C-alpha positions as a printed NumPy array, in Angstrom:
array([[ -0.028,  -0.01 ,   0.001],
       [  1.302,   3.402,  -0.779],
       [  1.571,   6.087,   1.761],
       [ -1.35 ,   8.352,   1.419],
       [ -2.012,  11.528,   3.438],
       [ -4.378,   9.643,   5.665],
       [ -1.642,   6.938,   6.25 ],
       [  0.756,   9.636,   7.379],
       [ -1.694,  11.283,   9.569],
       [ -2.65 ,   8.007,  11.331],
       [  0.47 ,   5.734,  11.572],
       [  2.462,   6.602,  14.655],
       [ -0.262,   8.079,  16.797],
       [ -1.255,   6.977,  20.217],
       [ -4.736,   5.997,  21.162],
       [ -6.587,   4.133,  23.907],
       [ -8.301,   0.615,  23.699],
       [-12.196,   1.152,  24.195],
       [-13.097,  -2.456,  23.145],
       [-10.675,  -5.432,  23.938],
       [ -8.064,  -6.03 ,  21.108],
       [ -7.004,  -9.74 ,  20.464],
       [ -6.564, -12.715,  18.599],
       [ -9.974, -13.644,  16.869],
       [-11.589, -10.325,  18.123],
       [-12.217,  -7.042,  16.173],
       [-11.525,  -4.609,  18.987],
       [-11.89 ,  -0.886,  19.087],
       [ -9.555,   2.206,  19.664],
       [-10.002,   6.045,  20.073],
       [ -7.298,   8.198,  18.522],
       [ -6.796,  11.906,  18.759],
       [ -6.422,  12.939,  15.093],
       [ -7.382,  15.96 ,  13.174],
       [ -8.367,  18.197,  15.967],
       [-10.686,  15.658,  17.445],
       [-11.091,  11.967,  18.469],
       [-11.945,   9.025,  16.211],
       [-12.866,   5.446,  16.889],
       [-11.177,   2.725,  14.666],
       [-11.621,  -1.005,  14.325],
       [ -8.529,  -2.561,  15.954],
       [ -6.322,  -5.648,  15.534],
       [ -3.128,  -6.573,  17.21 ],
       [  0.101,  -6.174,  15.294],
       [  1.271,  -9.379,  16.823],
       [ -1.478, -12.083,  16.471],
       [ -1.123, -13.428,  20.036],
       [ -1.426, -10.011,  21.945],
       [ -4.44 ,  -9.205,  23.927],
       [ -4.795,  -5.612,  24.789],
       [ -7.366,  -4.787,  27.414],
       [ -9.512,  -1.853,  27.691],
       [ -7.754,   1.368,  28.773],
       [ -4.381,   0.161,  27.446],
       [ -2.364,   2.991,  25.462],
       [ -1.414,   1.893,  22.06 ],
       [  0.431,   3.067,  18.971],
       [ -1.072,   2.852,  15.563],
       [  1.386,   0.806,  13.327],
       [ -0.759,   0.301,  10.13 ],
       [ -3.849,   1.992,   8.812],
       [ -6.323,   0.321,   6.452],
       [ -8.909,   2.726,   4.964],
       [-11.568,   3.48 ,   5.866],
       [-11.506,   2.597,   9.551],
       [ -9.136,  -0.197,  10.535],
       [ -5.923,  -0.009,  12.286],
       [ -3.339,  -2.459,  13.716],
       [ -2.055,  -1.417,  17.091],
       [  0.784,  -2.506,  19.664],
       [  0.921,  -1.451,  23.265],
       [  2.586,   2.018,  23.68 ],
       [  4.447,   0.944,  26.861],
       [  5.889,  -2.303,  28.237],
       [  4.277,  -3.397,  31.473]])
């Protein structure tokens, strides 16, 4: 996939899990972007990661129109 303006705007941003992200689940994250906050469907970058509600995440990949792949922003 090419690097579009939306990709550049979204990849690298941090957000917070609002619906558990994990293997076999389609989770949800909220990300502050473009002067507001938007919800995205989310999958874990590492297929075995489970990210609980409230976990701070980093967006690693963006798939238009509303899907992101995320990883935990901080090690526990």
